[in-house]
Amino acid sequence: MLVLLPPSEGKAASGRGAPLKAEDLSLPGLAAAREAILGELVELCIADEEKARDVLGLSEGLRGEIAKNAELRTAGTRPAGKIYTGVLYDALDLASLDTAARRLANKSLLVFSGLWGAVRVGDRIPSYRCSMGVKLPGLGALGAYWRAPMAEVMPEAAGDGLVLDLRSSAYTGAWTPKGAVAERTASVRVLQSQMVNGVEKRSVVSHFNKATKGRMVRELLMAGARPKGPAELVDVLRGLGFVVEAQAPERAGRAWALDVVVTEIH
């Protein structure tokens, strides 16, 4: 099972670990693209603070993120699972997993990133600011830039097992599963169900979406679940207490669509 996660906009501090060793990151086939983006981002943030703020879409209050990016090559590092924060990662709570679940998380979770392409939660990275929506002056839009290198490495990373896609829309464009990989992929949407005047209304709510995805991954990890495909995933999630509505693809080479329906966050 490979679980695709979005990063978090906000991130924890880099910490006091050794500086980045890019060659140690997972998915070494992304190394050249990572270096190109890292090089331009660092140079931009060192050379022109105002231009960097505009390119990165930062408010005045986030100006300090530019200095952080300027020091990416020398800053301390922490495991990516400790760098990424926010609602999804709070619900996932990697630090409190037992040994077996943490081992499965290190093997199964892949976090997409505008800067790194994708990293595993055990990969050591510095804190940074660079979303997939950024358009660097030299390399262009990062979502488009990552498509070619991702297309080369992701099918091998996915292997022959289930791909559970929990990414937000900003990150899905960097890699779209195709062919046989797509048929083993389940894309999940979280819907909040509310009764309004006796009629059920469903909507996508950011907090419910992120928290439920984090809780769902945590439950799968704690159960040691290794579903082999989308249909088995549906059975596992229902067994864990989730309300899941599944739509199998109508054509070959397409992903499954799963709706997880919630009324409240536990």
CSV table of C-alpha atoms in Angstrom, one decimal:
chain,number,residue,atom,x,y,z
A,1,MET,CA,0.0,0.0,0.0
A,2,LEU,CA,1.3,3.4,-1.0
A,3,VAL,CA,-0.5,6.4,0.6
A,4,LEU,CA,-0.2,9.8,-1.1
A,5,LEU,CA,-0.5,12.8,1.2
A,6,PRO,CA,-0.5,16.6,0.7
A,7,PRO,CA,2.1,18.6,2.7
A,8,SER,CA,1.1,21.2,5.1
A,9,GLU,CA,1.3,24.9,4.4
A,10,GLY,CA,2.7,25.6,7.8
A,11,LYS,CA,5.7,23.6,9.0
A,12,ALA,CA,7.6,23.0,12.2
A,13,ALA,CA,11.1,24.5,12.7
A,14,SER,CA,14.0,22.8,11.0
A,15,GLY,CA,15.6,21.7,14.3
A,16,ARG,CA,19.2,21.0,15.1
A,17,GLY,CA,19.8,17.9,12.9
A,18,ALA,CA,22.6,17.7,10.3
A,19,PRO,CA,22.0,19.8,7.1
A,20,LEU,CA,20.2,18.4,4.1
A,21,LYS,CA,21.8,15.4,2.3
A,22,ALA,CA,19.8,15.4,-0.9
A,23,GLU,CA,21.3,12.1,-2.0
A,24,ASP,CA,19.7,10.4,1.0
A,25,LEU,CA,16.2,11.3,0.1
A,26,SER,CA,13.8,8.6,-1.1
A,27,LEU,CA,13.0,8.4,-4.8
A,28,PRO,CA,16.5,9.2,-6.1
A,29,GLY,CA,15.1,9.5,-9.6
A,30,LEU,CA,13.8,13.0,-8.5
A,31,ALA,CA,17.3,14.2,-7.5
A,32,ALA,CA,18.0,16.3,-10.6
A,33,ALA,CA,14.6,18.1,-10.5
A,34,ARG,CA,15.0,18.7,-6.7
A,35,GLU,CA,18.4,20.2,-7.2
A,36,ALA,CA,17.1,22.5,-10.0
A,37,ILE,CA,14.2,23.8,-7.9
A,38,LEU,CA,16.3,24.1,-4.7
A,39,GLY,CA,19.0,26.0,-6.5
A,40,GLU,CA,16.6,28.5,-8.0
A,41,LEU,CA,14.6,28.9,-4.8
A,42,VAL,CA,17.7,29.6,-2.7
A,43,GLU,CA,19.2,32.0,-5.2
A,44,LEU,CA,15.9,33.9,-5.5
A,45,CYS,CA,15.5,34.3,-1.8
A,46,ILE,CA,19.1,35.4,-1.3
A,47,ALA,CA,19.1,37.9,-4.2
A,48,ASP,CA,15.7,39.7,-4.1
A,49,GLU,CA,13.5,39.5,-1.0
A,50,GLU,CA,10.6,41.5,-2.6
A,51,LYS,CA,10.6,39.4,-5.7
A,52,ALA,CA,10.8,36.2,-3.7
A,53,ARG,CA,7.8,37.3,-1.6
A,54,ASP,CA,5.8,38.0,-4.7
A,55,VAL,CA,6.8,34.7,-6.4
A,56,LEU,CA,6.0,32.7,-3.3
A,57,GLY,CA,2.7,34.5,-2.6
A,58,LEU,CA,3.7,35.5,0.9
A,59,SER,CA,2.0,38.1,3.0
A,60,GLU,CA,4.1,40.7,4.8
A,61,GLY,CA,3.7,38.7,8.0
A,62,LEU,CA,5.3,35.7,6.4
A,63,ARG,CA,8.4,37.6,5.2
A,64,GLY,CA,10.6,35.5,7.5
A,65,GLU,CA,9.9,32.5,5.3
A,66,ILE,CA,12.2,34.0,2.7
A,67,ALA,CA,15.2,34.0,5.1
A,68,LYS,CA,14.3,30.4,5.9
A,69,ASN,CA,14.4,29.4,2.2
A,70,ALA,CA,17.7,31.3,1.8
A,71,GLU,CA,19.4,28.9,4.3
A,72,LEU,CA,17.9,25.6,3.0
A,73,ARG,CA,21.3,24.1,2.2
A,74,THR,CA,22.8,24.8,5.7
A,75,ALA,CA,19.7,24.6,7.9
A,76,GLY,CA,19.2,21.7,10.3
A,77,THR,CA,16.8,18.9,9.3
A,78,ARG,CA,14.2,16.7,10.9
A,79,PRO,CA,12.2,13.8,9.6
A,80,ALA,CA,9.5,15.0,7.2
A,81,GLY,CA,6.8,13.5,9.5
A,82,LYS,CA,7.9,16.0,12.1
A,83,ILE,CA,8.3,19.0,9.7
A,84,TYR,CA,4.7,18.8,8.4
A,85,THR,CA,2.0,20.0,10.8
A,86,GLY,CA,-1.6,21.1,10.6
A,87,VAL,CA,-5.0,19.4,10.9
A,88,LEU,CA,-4.2,16.2,8.9
A,89,TYR,CA,-0.9,15.6,10.6
A,90,ASP,CA,-2.3,16.3,14.0
A,91,ALA,CA,-5.0,13.7,13.4
A,92,LEU,CA,-2.4,11.2,12.1
A,93,ASP,CA,-0.2,11.8,15.1
A,94,LEU,CA,2.8,9.9,13.8
A,95,ALA,CA,4.8,10.3,17.1
A,96,SER,CA,2.3,8.3,19.1
A,97,LEU,CA,2.1,5.3,16.8
A,98,ASP,CA,3.4,2.0,18.1
A,99,THR,CA,6.6,0.5,16.6
A,100,ALA,CA,4.8,-1.7,14.0
A,101,ALA,CA,2.6,1.1,12.9
A,102,ARG,CA,5.5,3.6,12.6
A,103,ARG,CA,7.4,1.1,10.6
A,104,LEU,CA,4.5,0.7,8.2
A,105,ALA,CA,4.1,4.5,8.0
A,106,ASN,CA,7.8,4.9,7.0
A,107,LYS,CA,7.3,2.4,4.3
A,108,SER,CA,3.8,3.4,3.0
A,109,LEU,CA,3.4,7.2,3.4
A,110,LEU,CA,4.6,9.5,0.6
A,111,VAL,CA,4.2,13.3,1.0
A,112,PHE,CA,4.0,15.4,-2.2
A,113,SER,CA,5.9,18.7,-2.2
A,114,GLY,CA,6.5,21.6,-4.5
A,115,LEU,CA,10.2,21.6,-3.5
A,116,TRP,CA,11.0,17.9,-3.1
A,117,GLY,CA,8.5,16.3,-5.4
A,118,ALA,CA,7.7,13.6,-2.9
A,119,VAL,CA,9.4,12.4,0.3
A,120,ARG,CA,8.8,9.6,2.8
A,121,VAL,CA,8.0,10.7,6.3
A,122,GLY,CA,11.3,9.4,7.5
A,123,ASP,CA,13.3,11.5,5.1
A,124,ARG,CA,15.2,14.3,6.8
A,125,ILE,CA,14.4,17.7,5.3
A,126,PRO,CA,14.7,21.3,6.5
A,127,SER,CA,11.6,23.5,7.0
A,128,TYR,CA,10.8,25.4,3.9
A,129,ARG,CA,8.1,27.4,2.1
A,130,CYS,CA,7.4,26.5,-1.5
A,131,SER,CA,3.9,25.2,-2.5
A,132,MET,CA,3.1,23.3,-5.7
A,133,GLY,CA,1.3,26.4,-7.0
A,134,VAL,CA,4.5,28.4,-7.1
A,135,LYS,CA,5.8,29.6,-10.5
A,136,LEU,CA,9.5,30.1,-10.4
A,137,PRO,CA,10.9,32.6,-12.9
A,138,GLY,CA,13.3,30.2,-14.5
A,139,LEU,CA,11.6,26.8,-14.2
A,140,GLY,CA,8.0,27.8,-14.4
A,141,ALA,CA,5.0,26.4,-12.7
A,142,LEU,CA,6.1,23.6,-10.3
A,143,GLY,CA,3.0,21.5,-10.8
A,144,ALA,CA,3.9,21.2,-14.5
A,145,TYR,CA,7.6,20.9,-13.9
A,146,TRP,CA,7.2,17.8,-11.8
A,147,ARG,CA,5.1,15.9,-14.3
A,148,ALA,CA,7.9,14.4,-16.3
A,149,PRO,CA,10.2,13.3,-13.4
A,150,MET,CA,7.2,12.0,-11.5
A,151,ALA,CA,6.0,10.0,-14.4
A,152,GLU,CA,9.4,8.3,-14.5
A,153,VAL,CA,9.6,7.3,-10.8
A,154,MET,CA,6.1,6.9,-9.4
A,155,PRO,CA,5.0,3.7,-11.2
A,156,GLU,CA,8.0,1.9,-9.7
A,157,ALA,CA,7.2,3.5,-6.2
A,158,ALA,CA,3.6,2.3,-6.5
A,159,GLY,CA,4.7,-1.2,-7.3
A,160,ASP,CA,1.8,-3.7,-7.8
A,161,GLY,CA,-0.2,-2.7,-4.8
A,162,LEU,CA,-2.9,-0.3,-3.7
A,163,VAL,CA,-2.4,3.4,-4.1
A,164,LEU,CA,-4.5,5.5,-1.7
A,165,ASP,CA,-4.6,9.0,-3.0
A,166,LEU,CA,-5.4,11.6,-0.3
A,167,ARG,CA,-3.7,14.6,-2.0
A,168,SER,CA,-5.4,18.0,-2.4
A,169,SER,CA,-6.1,19.2,-5.9
A,170,ALA,CA,-3.0,21.4,-6.0
A,171,TYR,CA,-0.8,18.3,-5.8
A,172,THR,CA,-2.7,15.8,-8.0
A,173,GLY,CA,-1.6,17.5,-11.2
A,174,ALA,CA,2.1,16.6,-10.5
A,175,TRP,CA,1.3,12.9,-11.0
A,176,THR,CA,-1.8,11.2,-12.3
A,177,PRO,CA,-1.8,7.4,-12.1
A,178,LYS,CA,-2.3,5.8,-15.4
A,179,GLY,CA,-3.1,2.3,-16.8
A,180,ALA,CA,-2.8,-0.6,-14.4
A,181,VAL,CA,-1.6,1.7,-11.6
A,182,ALA,CA,-4.8,3.8,-11.9
A,183,GLU,CA,-6.9,0.7,-11.6
A,184,ARG,CA,-5.3,0.0,-8.2
A,185,THR,CA,-5.7,3.6,-7.1
A,186,ALA,CA,-8.5,4.8,-4.8
A,187,SER,CA,-9.0,8.6,-4.7
A,188,VAL,CA,-10.8,9.7,-1.5
A,189,ARG,CA,-13.2,12.6,-0.9
A,190,VAL,CA,-14.6,13.4,2.6
A,191,LEU,CA,-18.1,14.6,2.8
A,192,GLN,CA,-19.8,16.1,5.8
A,193,SER,CA,-23.4,15.0,6.2
A,194,GLN,CA,-25.9,17.3,7.9
A,195,MET,CA,-29.7,17.1,8.3
A,196,VAL,CA,-31.4,20.4,7.3
A,197,ASN,CA,-35.1,20.5,7.7
A,198,GLY,CA,-35.3,16.7,7.6
A,199,VAL,CA,-33.2,16.6,4.4
A,200,GLU,CA,-29.6,15.3,4.2
A,201,LYS,CA,-27.2,17.8,2.9
A,202,ARG,CA,-23.6,16.9,2.0
A,203,SER,CA,-20.7,19.2,1.6
A,204,VAL,CA,-16.9,19.3,1.4
A,205,VAL,CA,-15.5,21.0,4.5
A,206,SER,CA,-11.8,21.6,4.8
A,207,HIS,CA,-11.4,20.7,8.5
A,208,PHE,CA,-13.5,17.6,8.3
A,209,ASN,CA,-11.7,16.6,5.1
A,210,LYS,CA,-8.2,16.9,6.5
A,211,ALA,CA,-8.9,15.6,10.0
A,212,THR,CA,-10.8,12.5,8.7
A,213,LYS,CA,-8.0,11.7,6.2
A,214,GLY,CA,-5.5,11.9,9.0
A,215,ARG,CA,-7.6,9.7,11.3
A,216,MET,CA,-8.3,7.2,8.5
A,217,VAL,CA,-4.6,6.7,7.7
A,218,ARG,CA,-3.8,6.4,11.4
A,219,GLU,CA,-6.5,3.7,11.8
A,220,LEU,CA,-5.1,1.8,8.8
A,221,LEU,CA,-1.6,1.9,10.2
A,222,MET,CA,-2.6,0.9,13.7
A,223,ALA,CA,-4.6,-2.0,12.3
A,224,GLY,CA,-1.5,-3.1,10.2
A,225,ALA,CA,-3.8,-3.1,7.2
A,226,ARG,CA,-2.3,-3.9,3.8
A,227,PRO,CA,-5.3,-4.0,1.4
A,228,LYS,CA,-4.2,-5.2,-2.0
A,229,GLY,CA,-6.7,-3.1,-4.0
A,230,PRO,CA,-9.5,-0.6,-3.8
A,231,ALA,CA,-12.3,-3.1,-3.2
A,232,GLU,CA,-10.4,-4.6,-0.3
A,233,LEU,CA,-9.7,-1.1,1.1
A,234,VAL,CA,-13.4,-0.4,1.2
A,235,ASP,CA,-14.0,-3.5,3.2
A,236,VAL,CA,-11.2,-2.7,5.6
A,237,LEU,CA,-12.3,0.9,6.1
A,238,ARG,CA,-15.9,-0.2,6.8
A,239,GLY,CA,-14.6,-2.7,9.3
A,240,LEU,CA,-12.8,0.1,11.0
A,241,GLY,CA,-16.0,2.0,11.4
A,242,PHE,CA,-15.9,4.4,8.4
A,243,VAL,CA,-18.9,5.1,6.3
A,244,VAL,CA,-17.6,4.6,2.7
A,245,GLU,CA,-19.4,4.8,-0.6
A,246,ALA,CA,-17.4,3.4,-3.5
A,247,GLN,CA,-17.6,3.9,-7.2
A,248,ALA,CA,-15.7,1.5,-9.4
A,249,PRO,CA,-14.3,3.0,-12.6
A,250,GLU,CA,-16.5,2.6,-15.7
A,251,ARG,CA,-13.5,2.3,-18.0
A,252,ALA,CA,-10.1,0.5,-17.8
A,253,GLY,CA,-7.2,2.7,-16.7
A,254,ARG,CA,-9.3,4.8,-14.3
A,255,ALA,CA,-9.1,5.2,-10.5
A,256,TRP,CA,-11.8,4.2,-8.0
A,257,ALA,CA,-13.6,7.1,-6.3
A,258,LEU,CA,-14.4,6.7,-2.6
A,259,ASP,CA,-16.6,9.0,-0.5
A,260,VAL,CA,-16.1,8.9,3.2
A,261,VAL,CA,-19.1,10.3,4.9
A,262,VAL,CA,-18.8,11.9,8.3
A,263,THR,CA,-21.1,13.8,10.7
A,264,GLU,CA,-18.5,14.7,13.3
A,265,ILE,CA,-14.9,14.3,14.1
A,266,HIS,CA,-14.1,11.9,17.0
